[in-house]
Amino acid sequence: MIEESFVRLYAHDFVQFAGRSELGQDVDEALTRRVREARSHAVLMDRHKGSDHLAALIERVRDEAGRFVGRPMLKDTDPAAAAGRHKRFLVDIADVLSEPEGVVAHRAEGKPGLQIRRLDA
C-alpha cells in the first residue's frame, strides 16, 4: 500500500521549489539533492510498504503542476505566465523522476542541477 505521507512530503517540497524558483532563488543544488532523496526513499518504501511509491509521487507532481495558487510571485508578474512557468517546472521534475536514475546522473555530469528549466528563464 502506497503511503500518502511519502507522496505528500515530496510533492509539497517540489511545489515549494517551484515557488522559490519563481521568486528568483537558486534551487538547482537543493532540487538535485531532493530528487535523489525521493528516489532512494521510494526504493526503501517499496521494499517495506509495497510497490510503486515513485510512480505515485510522479503522478502527484503532475497533478500539482496544474494547480497554481499565485502566492509565490514577484510584484508586477503576469499571473498567467507565472502559472505556465509553475506547470513547466513541475512537469520537468516529473519527467526527471520518470527517467532511469543512470540517465539523470549522466545528463548532470559536469553540470550542476537536473536540467530543469528555471522559472526566470
mmCIF file of N, CA and C in Angstrom:
data_model
loop_
_atom_site.group_PDB
_atom_site.id
_atom_site.type_symbol
_atom_site.label_atom_id
_atom_site.label_comp_id
_atom_site.label_asym_id
_atom_site.label_seq_id
_atom_site.Cartn_x
_atom_site.Cartn_y
_atom_site.Cartn_z
ATOM 1 N N MET A 1 0.842 -1.182 0.000
ATOM 2 C CA MET A 1 0.000 0.000 0.000
ATOM 3 C C MET A 1 0.889 1.247 0.000
ATOM 4 N N ILE A 2 0.592 2.157 -0.886
ATOM 5 C CA ILE A 2 1.377 3.378 -1.010
ATOM 6 C C ILE A 2 1.055 4.302 0.160
ATOM 7 N N GLU A 3 2.099 4.809 0.774
ATOM 8 C CA GLU A 3 1.953 5.713 1.911
ATOM 9 C C GLU A 3 1.710 7.145 1.417
ATOM 10 N N GLU A 4 0.565 7.684 1.739
ATOM 11 C CA GLU A 4 0.211 9.042 1.328
ATOM 12 C C GLU A 4 1.179 10.075 1.898
ATOM 13 N N SER A 5 1.670 9.848 3.099
ATOM 14 C CA SER A 5 2.582 10.824 3.708
ATOM 15 C C SER A 5 3.880 10.952 2.907
ATOM 16 N N PHE A 6 4.351 9.857 2.330
ATOM 17 C CA PHE A 6 5.544 9.900 1.484
ATOM 18 C C PHE A 6 5.283 10.788 0.267
ATOM 19 N N VAL A 7 4.182 10.532 -0.404
ATOM 20 C CA VAL A 7 3.836 11.275 -1.618
ATOM 21 C C VAL A 7 3.630 12.750 -1.285
ATOM 22 N N ARG A 8 2.889 13.015 -0.236
ATOM 23 C CA ARG A 8 2.595 14.393 0.161
ATOM 24 C C ARG A 8 3.870 15.164 0.501
ATOM 25 N N LEU A 9 4.775 14.539 1.228
ATOM 26 C CA LEU A 9 6.030 15.181 1.641
ATOM 27 C C LEU A 9 6.828 15.673 0.441
ATOM 28 N N TYR A 10 7.107 14.776 -0.486
ATOM 29 C CA TYR A 10 7.954 15.154 -1.616
ATOM 30 C C TYR A 10 7.226 16.061 -2.607
ATOM 31 N N ALA A 11 5.953 15.822 -2.844
ATOM 32 C CA ALA A 11 5.202 16.690 -3.750
ATOM 33 C C ALA A 11 5.181 18.121 -3.205
ATOM 34 N N HIS A 12 4.953 18.259 -1.918
ATOM 35 C CA HIS A 12 4.971 19.580 -1.287
ATOM 36 C C HIS A 12 6.332 20.244 -1.455
ATOM 37 N N ASP A 13 7.391 19.499 -1.234
ATOM 38 C CA ASP A 13 8.736 20.055 -1.382
ATOM 39 C C ASP A 13 8.975 20.547 -2.808
ATOM 40 N N PHE A 14 8.549 19.772 -3.808
ATOM 41 C CA PHE A 14 8.768 20.176 -5.193
ATOM 42 C C PHE A 14 7.948 21.406 -5.555
ATOM 43 N N VAL A 15 6.744 21.522 -5.007
ATOM 44 C CA VAL A 15 5.945 22.729 -5.220
ATOM 45 C C VAL A 15 6.642 23.932 -4.584
ATOM 46 N N GLN A 16 7.233 23.728 -3.413
ATOM 47 C CA GLN A 16 7.972 24.813 -2.759
ATOM 48 C C GLN A 16 9.172 25.243 -3.591
ATOM 49 N N PHE A 17 9.865 24.287 -4.198
ATOM 50 C CA PHE A 17 10.988 24.625 -5.081
ATOM 51 C C PHE A 17 10.503 25.457 -6.264
ATOM 52 N N ALA A 18 9.350 25.125 -6.817
ATOM 53 C CA ALA A 18 8.793 25.895 -7.929
ATOM 54 C C ALA A 18 8.540 27.339 -7.495
ATOM 55 N N GLY A 19 7.982 27.509 -6.306
ATOM 56 C CA GLY A 19 7.731 28.859 -5.794
ATOM 57 C C GLY A 19 9.007 29.641 -5.555
ATOM 58 N N ARG A 20 9.994 28.990 -4.993
ATOM 59 C CA ARG A 20 11.271 29.675 -4.740
ATOM 60 C C ARG A 20 11.949 30.068 -6.046
ATOM 61 N N SER A 21 11.866 29.187 -7.035
ATOM 62 C CA SER A 21 12.456 29.499 -8.330
ATOM 63 C C SER A 21 11.734 30.683 -8.972
ATOM 64 N N GLU A 22 10.421 30.729 -8.829
ATOM 65 C CA GLU A 22 9.644 31.852 -9.367
ATOM 66 C C GLU A 22 10.084 33.172 -8.730
ATOM 67 N N LEU A 23 10.490 33.106 -7.484
ATOM 68 C CA LEU A 23 10.942 34.308 -6.785
ATOM 69 C C LEU A 23 12.403 34.643 -7.087
ATOM 70 N N GLY A 24 13.036 33.841 -7.930
ATOM 71 C CA GLY A 24 14.401 34.130 -8.356
ATOM 72 C C GLY A 24 15.484 33.465 -7.539
ATOM 73 N N GLN A 25 15.126 32.608 -6.618
ATOM 74 C CA GLN A 25 16.129 31.920 -5.802
ATOM 75 C C GLN A 25 16.762 30.783 -6.590
ATOM 76 N N ASP A 26 18.031 30.524 -6.331
ATOM 77 C CA ASP A 26 18.734 29.420 -6.968
ATOM 78 C C ASP A 26 18.403 28.138 -6.210
ATOM 79 N N VAL A 27 17.702 27.224 -6.868
ATOM 80 C CA VAL A 27 17.251 25.992 -6.219
ATOM 81 C C VAL A 27 17.916 24.752 -6.803
ATOM 82 N N ASP A 28 18.802 24.921 -7.772
ATOM 83 C CA ASP A 28 19.351 23.781 -8.512
ATOM 84 C C ASP A 28 19.983 22.721 -7.621
ATOM 85 N N GLU A 29 20.885 23.127 -6.765
ATOM 86 C CA GLU A 29 21.610 22.156 -5.932
ATOM 87 C C GLU A 29 20.664 21.444 -4.961
ATOM 88 N N ALA A 30 19.823 22.195 -4.294
ATOM 89 C CA ALA A 30 18.882 21.595 -3.341
ATOM 90 C C ALA A 30 17.864 20.711 -4.053
ATOM 91 N N LEU A 31 17.432 21.118 -5.232
ATOM 92 C CA LEU A 31 16.481 20.320 -6.001
ATOM 93 C C LEU A 31 17.111 19.002 -6.440
ATOM 94 N N THR A 32 18.334 19.051 -6.897
ATOM 95 C CA THR A 32 19.048 17.833 -7.297
ATOM 96 C C THR A 32 19.143 16.865 -6.126
ATOM 97 N N ARG A 33 19.486 17.394 -4.975
ATOM 98 C CA ARG A 33 19.598 16.565 -3.773
ATOM 99 C C ARG A 33 18.241 15.965 -3.389
ATOM 100 N N ARG A 34 17.190 16.770 -3.476
ATOM 101 C CA ARG A 34 15.858 16.293 -3.072
ATOM 102 C C ARG A 34 15.325 15.231 -4.040
ATOM 103 N N VAL A 35 15.622 15.357 -5.311
ATOM 104 C CA VAL A 35 15.217 14.327 -6.278
ATOM 105 C C VAL A 35 15.932 13.023 -5.957
ATOM 106 N N ARG A 36 17.216 13.113 -5.661
ATOM 107 C CA ARG A 36 17.982 11.921 -5.283
ATOM 108 C C ARG A 36 17.402 11.274 -4.028
ATOM 109 N N GLU A 37 17.068 12.101 -3.042
ATOM 110 C CA GLU A 37 16.477 11.588 -1.799
ATOM 111 C C GLU A 37 15.118 10.936 -2.063
ATOM 112 N N ALA A 38 14.304 11.533 -2.911
ATOM 113 C CA ALA A 38 12.984 10.977 -3.222
ATOM 114 C C ALA A 38 13.127 9.608 -3.877
ATOM 115 N N ARG A 39 14.081 9.483 -4.784
ATOM 116 C CA ARG A 39 14.304 8.195 -5.456
ATOM 117 C C ARG A 39 14.723 7.114 -4.450
ATOM 118 N N SER A 40 15.706 7.439 -3.616
ATOM 119 C CA SER A 40 16.192 6.430 -2.673
ATOM 120 C C SER A 40 15.140 6.108 -1.616
ATOM 121 N N HIS A 41 14.385 7.102 -1.192
ATOM 122 C CA HIS A 41 13.323 6.881 -0.216
ATOM 123 C C HIS A 41 12.217 6.017 -0.828
ATOM 124 N N ALA A 42 11.928 6.225 -2.116
ATOM 125 C CA ALA A 42 10.907 5.412 -2.793
ATOM 126 C C ALA A 42 11.320 3.946 -2.833
ATOM 127 N N VAL A 43 12.599 3.690 -3.069
ATOM 128 C CA VAL A 43 13.089 2.302 -3.071
ATOM 129 C C VAL A 43 12.890 1.681 -1.701
ATOM 130 N N LEU A 44 13.238 2.429 -0.669
ATOM 131 C CA LEU A 44 13.067 1.947 0.695
ATOM 132 C C LEU A 44 11.592 1.696 1.014
ATOM 133 N N MET A 45 10.738 2.614 0.638
ATOM 134 C CA MET A 45 9.307 2.459 0.895
ATOM 135 C C MET A 45 8.744 1.254 0.135
ATOM 136 N N ASP A 46 9.179 1.073 -1.108
ATOM 137 C CA ASP A 46 8.715 -0.085 -1.886
ATOM 138 C C ASP A 46 9.122 -1.380 -1.210
ATOM 139 N N ARG A 47 10.309 -1.396 -0.659
ATOM 140 C CA ARG A 47 10.813 -2.605 -0.006
ATOM 141 C C ARG A 47 10.006 -2.944 1.242
ATOM 142 N N HIS A 48 9.569 -1.926 1.968
ATOM 143 C CA HIS A 48 8.919 -2.164 3.260
ATOM 144 C C HIS A 48 7.402 -1.987 3.267
ATOM 145 N N LYS A 49 6.869 -1.204 2.340
ATOM 146 C CA LYS A 49 5.441 -0.865 2.409
ATOM 147 C C LYS A 49 4.653 -1.240 1.152
ATOM 148 N N GLY A 50 5.283 -1.811 0.162
ATOM 149 C CA GLY A 50 4.592 -2.110 -1.085
ATOM 150 C C GLY A 50 5.264 -1.385 -2.233
ATOM 151 N N SER A 51 4.731 -1.553 -3.424
ATOM 152 C CA SER A 51 5.426 -1.021 -4.596
ATOM 153 C C SER A 51 4.785 0.259 -5.131
ATOM 154 N N ASP A 52 5.492 0.854 -6.072
ATOM 155 C CA ASP A 52 5.030 1.991 -6.869
ATOM 156 C C ASP A 52 4.984 3.339 -6.145
ATOM 157 N N HIS A 53 5.795 3.536 -5.154
ATOM 158 C CA HIS A 53 5.824 4.831 -4.474
ATOM 159 C C HIS A 53 6.324 5.942 -5.398
ATOM 160 N N LEU A 54 7.358 5.651 -6.190
ATOM 161 C CA LEU A 54 7.882 6.676 -7.097
ATOM 162 C C LEU A 54 6.839 7.021 -8.158
ATOM 163 N N ALA A 55 6.151 6.030 -8.688
ATOM 164 C CA ALA A 55 5.104 6.277 -9.685
ATOM 165 C C ALA A 55 3.985 7.141 -9.091
ATOM 166 N N ALA A 56 3.619 6.888 -7.856
ATOM 167 C CA ALA A 56 2.585 7.691 -7.194
ATOM 168 C C ALA A 56 3.059 9.130 -6.997
ATOM 169 N N LEU A 57 4.332 9.303 -6.657
ATOM 170 C CA LEU A 57 4.883 10.650 -6.493
ATOM 171 C C LEU A 57 4.874 11.389 -7.831
ATOM 172 N N ILE A 58 5.282 10.712 -8.890
ATOM 173 C CA ILE A 58 5.303 11.338 -10.215
ATOM 174 C C ILE A 58 3.895 11.786 -10.605
ATOM 175 N N GLU A 59 2.933 10.934 -10.365
ATOM 176 C CA GLU A 59 1.543 11.284 -10.676
ATOM 177 C C GLU A 59 1.085 12.502 -9.873
ATOM 178 N N ARG A 60 1.431 12.552 -8.597
ATOM 179 C CA ARG A 60 1.036 13.697 -7.756
ATOM 180 C C ARG A 60 1.718 14.981 -8.213
ATOM 181 N N VAL A 61 2.998 14.901 -8.565
ATOM 182 C CA VAL A 61 3.706 16.098 -9.032
ATOM 183 C C VAL A 61 3.057 16.608 -10.319
ATOM 184 N N ARG A 62 2.678 15.706 -11.211
ATOM 185 C CA ARG A 62 1.982 16.122 -12.439
ATOM 186 C C ARG A 62 0.625 16.764 -12.105
ATOM 187 N N ASP A 63 -0.078 16.236 -11.114
ATOM 188 C CA ASP A 63 -1.347 16.845 -10.679
ATOM 189 C C ASP A 63 -1.112 18.242 -10.116
ATOM 190 N N GLU A 64 -0.083 18.374 -9.292
ATOM 191 C CA GLU A 64 0.231 19.668 -8.678
ATOM 192 C C GLU A 64 0.657 20.698 -9.715
ATOM 193 N N ALA A 65 1.184 20.243 -10.844
ATOM 194 C CA ALA A 65 1.612 21.166 -11.900
ATOM 195 C C ALA A 65 0.438 21.997 -12.410
ATOM 196 N N GLY A 66 -0.744 21.429 -12.377
ATOM 197 C CA GLY A 66 -1.925 22.149 -12.843
ATOM 198 C C GLY A 66 -2.547 23.073 -11.818
ATOM 199 N N ARG A 67 -2.052 23.025 -10.595
ATOM 200 C CA ARG A 67 -2.589 23.877 -9.526
ATOM 201 C C ARG A 67 -1.608 25.001 -9.246
ATOM 202 N N PHE A 68 -2.054 26.219 -9.406
ATOM 203 C CA PHE A 68 -1.198 27.368 -9.128
ATOM 204 C C PHE A 68 -1.974 28.333 -8.252
ATOM 205 N N VAL A 69 -1.432 28.611 -7.069
ATOM 206 C CA VAL A 69 -2.148 29.465 -6.126
ATOM 207 C C VAL A 69 -1.800 30.936 -6.281
ATOM 208 N N GLY A 70 -0.708 31.254 -6.933
ATOM 209 C CA GLY A 70 -0.368 32.643 -7.198
ATOM 210 C C GLY A 70 0.342 33.383 -6.096
ATOM 211 N N ARG A 71 0.609 32.746 -4.984
ATOM 212 C CA ARG A 71 1.311 33.441 -3.903
ATOM 213 C C ARG A 71 2.780 33.696 -4.205
ATOM 214 N N PRO A 72 3.515 32.715 -4.715
ATOM 215 C CA PRO A 72 4.942 32.977 -4.930
ATOM 216 C C PRO A 72 5.206 33.672 -6.259
ATOM 217 N N MET A 73 4.933 34.980 -6.290
ATOM 218 C CA MET A 73 5.208 35.759 -7.496
ATOM 219 C C MET A 73 5.834 37.085 -7.105
ATOM 220 N N LEU A 74 6.700 37.564 -7.970
ATOM 221 C CA LEU A 74 7.245 38.891 -7.777
ATOM 222 C C LEU A 74 6.192 39.923 -8.172
ATOM 223 N N LYS A 75 6.322 41.112 -7.624
ATOM 224 C CA LYS A 75 5.384 42.187 -7.933
ATOM 225 C C LYS A 75 5.387 42.450 -9.440
ATOM 226 N N ASP A 76 4.223 42.738 -9.982
ATOM 227 C CA ASP A 76 4.040 43.056 -11.400
ATOM 228 C C ASP A 76 4.289 41.867 -12.334
ATOM 229 N N THR A 77 4.247 40.654 -11.804
ATOM 230 C CA THR A 77 4.395 39.467 -12.634
ATOM 231 C C THR A 77 3.037 39.092 -13.206
ATOM 232 N N ASP A 78 3.028 38.700 -14.460
ATOM 233 C CA ASP A 78 1.800 38.249 -15.106
ATOM 234 C C ASP A 78 1.408 36.900 -14.509
ATOM 235 N N PRO A 79 0.232 36.808 -13.870
ATOM 236 C CA PRO A 79 -0.170 35.545 -13.233
ATOM 237 C C PRO A 79 -0.273 34.370 -14.206
ATOM 238 N N ALA A 80 -0.720 34.623 -15.418
ATOM 239 C CA ALA A 80 -0.825 33.534 -16.398
ATOM 240 C C ALA A 80 0.561 33.016 -16.772
ATOM 241 N N ALA A 81 1.512 33.910 -16.932
ATOM 242 C CA ALA A 81 2.880 33.497 -17.254
ATOM 243 C C ALA A 81 3.502 32.734 -16.083
ATOM 244 N N ALA A 82 3.242 33.213 -14.865
ATOM 245 C CA ALA A 82 3.762 32.537 -13.678
ATOM 246 C C ALA A 82 3.157 31.141 -13.550
ATOM 247 N N ALA A 83 1.878 31.011 -13.847
ATOM 248 C CA ALA A 83 1.229 29.699 -13.795
ATOM 249 C C ALA A 83 1.842 28.756 -14.824
ATOM 250 N N GLY A 84 2.154 29.272 -15.989
ATOM 251 C CA GLY A 84 2.799 28.462 -17.024
ATOM 252 C C GLY A 84 4.183 27.999 -16.616
ATOM 253 N N ARG A 85 4.946 28.897 -16.004
ATOM 254 C CA ARG A 85 6.286 28.527 -15.530
ATOM 255 C C ARG A 85 6.199 27.496 -14.413
ATOM 256 N N HIS A 86 5.229 27.673 -13.520
ATOM 257 C CA HIS A 86 4.998 26.726 -12.428
ATOM 258 C C HIS A 86 4.725 25.334 -12.996
ATOM 259 N N LYS A 87 3.835 25.276 -13.956
ATOM 260 C CA LYS A 87 3.479 24.000 -14.574
ATOM 261 C C LYS A 87 4.687 23.365 -15.250
ATOM 262 N N ARG A 88 5.422 24.140 -16.029
ATOM 263 C CA ARG A 88 6.584 23.612 -16.754
ATOM 264 C C ARG A 88 7.640 23.090 -15.779
ATOM 265 N N PHE A 89 7.874 23.810 -14.697
ATOM 266 C CA PHE A 89 8.866 23.424 -13.695
ATOM 267 C C PHE A 89 8.504 22.066 -13.095
ATOM 268 N N LEU A 90 7.251 21.912 -12.676
ATOM 269 C CA LEU A 90 6.836 20.658 -12.046
ATOM 270 C C LEU A 90 6.749 19.512 -13.043
ATOM 271 N N VAL A 91 6.338 19.791 -14.264
ATOM 272 C CA VAL A 91 6.325 18.742 -15.289
ATOM 273 C C VAL A 91 7.754 18.278 -15.559
ATOM 274 N N ASP A 92 8.700 19.207 -15.591
ATOM 275 C CA ASP A 92 10.110 18.840 -15.776
ATOM 276 C C ASP A 92 10.590 17.935 -14.638
ATOM 277 N N ILE A 93 10.207 18.245 -13.409
ATOM 278 C CA ILE A 93 10.597 17.408 -12.272
ATOM 279 C C ILE A 93 9.986 16.013 -12.431
ATOM 280 N N ALA A 94 8.719 15.943 -12.796
ATOM 281 C CA ALA A 94 8.072 14.642 -13.002
ATOM 282 C C ALA A 94 8.780 13.861 -14.107
ATOM 283 N N ASP A 95 9.188 14.555 -15.162
ATOM 284 C CA ASP A 95 9.917 13.895 -16.253
ATOM 285 C C ASP A 95 11.251 13.354 -15.774
ATOM 286 N N VAL A 96 11.961 14.134 -14.973
ATOM 287 C CA VAL A 96 13.252 13.688 -14.438
ATOM 288 C C VAL A 96 13.051 12.478 -13.534
ATOM 289 N N LEU A 97 12.028 12.521 -12.687
ATOM 290 C CA LEU A 97 11.753 11.387 -11.812
ATOM 291 C C LEU A 97 11.358 10.139 -12.606
ATOM 292 N N SER A 98 10.783 10.328 -13.788
ATOM 293 C CA SER A 98 10.353 9.211 -14.623
ATOM 294 C C SER A 98 11.511 8.519 -15.331
ATOM 295 N N GLU A 99 12.596 9.237 -15.510
ATOM 296 C CA GLU A 99 13.745 8.674 -16.206
ATOM 297 C C GLU A 99 14.500 7.705 -15.318
ATOM 298 N N PRO A 100 15.164 6.715 -15.934
ATOM 299 C CA PRO A 100 16.024 5.837 -15.138
ATOM 300 C C PRO A 100 17.124 6.662 -14.457
ATOM 301 N N GLU A 101 17.496 6.267 -13.274
ATOM 302 C CA GLU A 101 18.454 7.047 -12.488
ATOM 303 C C GLU A 101 19.768 7.290 -13.218
ATOM 304 N N GLY A 102 20.263 6.325 -13.961
ATOM 305 C CA GLY A 102 21.520 6.482 -14.689
ATOM 306 C C GLY A 102 21.469 7.579 -15.729
ATOM 307 N N VAL A 103 20.307 7.770 -16.358
ATOM 308 C CA VAL A 103 20.158 8.817 -17.369
ATOM 309 C C VAL A 103 20.302 10.183 -16.730
ATOM 310 N N VAL A 104 19.687 10.368 -15.584
ATOM 311 C CA VAL A 104 19.762 11.647 -14.879
ATOM 312 C C VAL A 104 21.197 11.921 -14.458
ATOM 313 N N ALA A 105 21.872 10.922 -13.922
ATOM 314 C CA ALA A 105 23.258 11.103 -13.483
ATOM 315 C C ALA A 105 24.154 11.442 -14.663
ATOM 316 N N HIS A 106 23.966 10.783 -15.792
ATOM 317 C CA HIS A 106 24.789 11.040 -16.970
ATOM 318 C C HIS A 106 24.543 12.445 -17.507
ATOM 319 N N ARG A 107 23.290 12.860 -17.552
ATOM 320 C CA ARG A 107 22.941 14.171 -18.069
ATOM 321 C C ARG A 107 23.507 15.282 -17.200
ATOM 322 N N ALA A 108 23.616 15.031 -15.892
ATOM 323 C CA ALA A 108 24.070 16.063 -14.966
ATOM 324 C C ALA A 108 25.592 16.092 -14.833
ATOM 325 N N GLU A 109 26.295 15.135 -15.451
ATOM 326 C CA GLU A 109 27.756 15.108 -15.337
ATOM 327 C C GLU A 109 28.343 16.409 -15.848
ATOM 328 N N GLY A 110 29.194 16.988 -15.046
ATOM 329 C CA GLY A 110 29.864 18.208 -15.437
ATOM 330 C C GLY A 110 29.011 19.453 -15.357
ATOM 331 N N LYS A 111 27.739 19.287 -15.079
ATOM 332 C CA LYS A 111 26.843 20.431 -14.964
ATOM 333 C C LYS A 111 26.045 20.300 -13.688
ATOM 334 N N PRO A 112 25.920 21.373 -12.929
ATOM 335 C CA PRO A 112 25.088 21.301 -11.734
ATOM 336 C C PRO A 112 23.626 21.230 -12.112
ATOM 337 N N GLY A 113 22.847 20.665 -11.264
ATOM 338 C CA GLY A 113 21.402 20.658 -11.446
ATOM 339 C C GLY A 113 20.898 19.507 -12.278
ATOM 340 N N LEU A 114 19.626 19.517 -12.529
ATOM 341 C CA LEU A 114 18.952 18.426 -13.222
ATOM 342 C C LEU A 114 18.466 18.806 -14.604
ATOM 343 N N GLN A 115 18.907 19.909 -15.124
ATOM 344 C CA GLN A 115 18.433 20.375 -16.415
ATOM 345 C C GLN A 115 16.947 20.735 -16.355
ATOM 346 N N ILE A 116 16.501 21.199 -15.207
ATOM 347 C CA ILE A 116 15.141 21.715 -15.068
ATOM 348 C C ILE A 116 15.166 23.150 -15.591
ATOM 349 N N ARG A 117 14.198 23.503 -16.387
ATOM 350 C CA ARG A 117 14.146 24.881 -16.872
ATOM 351 C C ARG A 117 13.844 25.808 -15.700
ATOM 352 N N ARG A 118 14.687 26.786 -15.541
ATOM 353 C CA ARG A 118 14.478 27.762 -14.470
ATOM 354 C C ARG A 118 13.244 28.593 -14.789
ATOM 355 N N LEU A 119 12.515 28.959 -13.765
ATOM 356 C CA LEU A 119 11.291 29.720 -13.970
ATOM 357 C C LEU A 119 11.560 31.139 -14.447
ATOM 358 N N ASP A 120 12.721 31.686 -14.110
ATOM 359 C CA ASP A 120 13.003 33.057 -14.508
ATOM 360 C C ASP A 120 13.625 33.127 -15.892
ATOM 361 N N ALA A 121 13.773 31.986 -16.559
ATOM 362 C CA ALA A 121 14.385 31.979 -17.904
ATOM 363 C C ALA A 121 13.327 32.091 -18.976
#
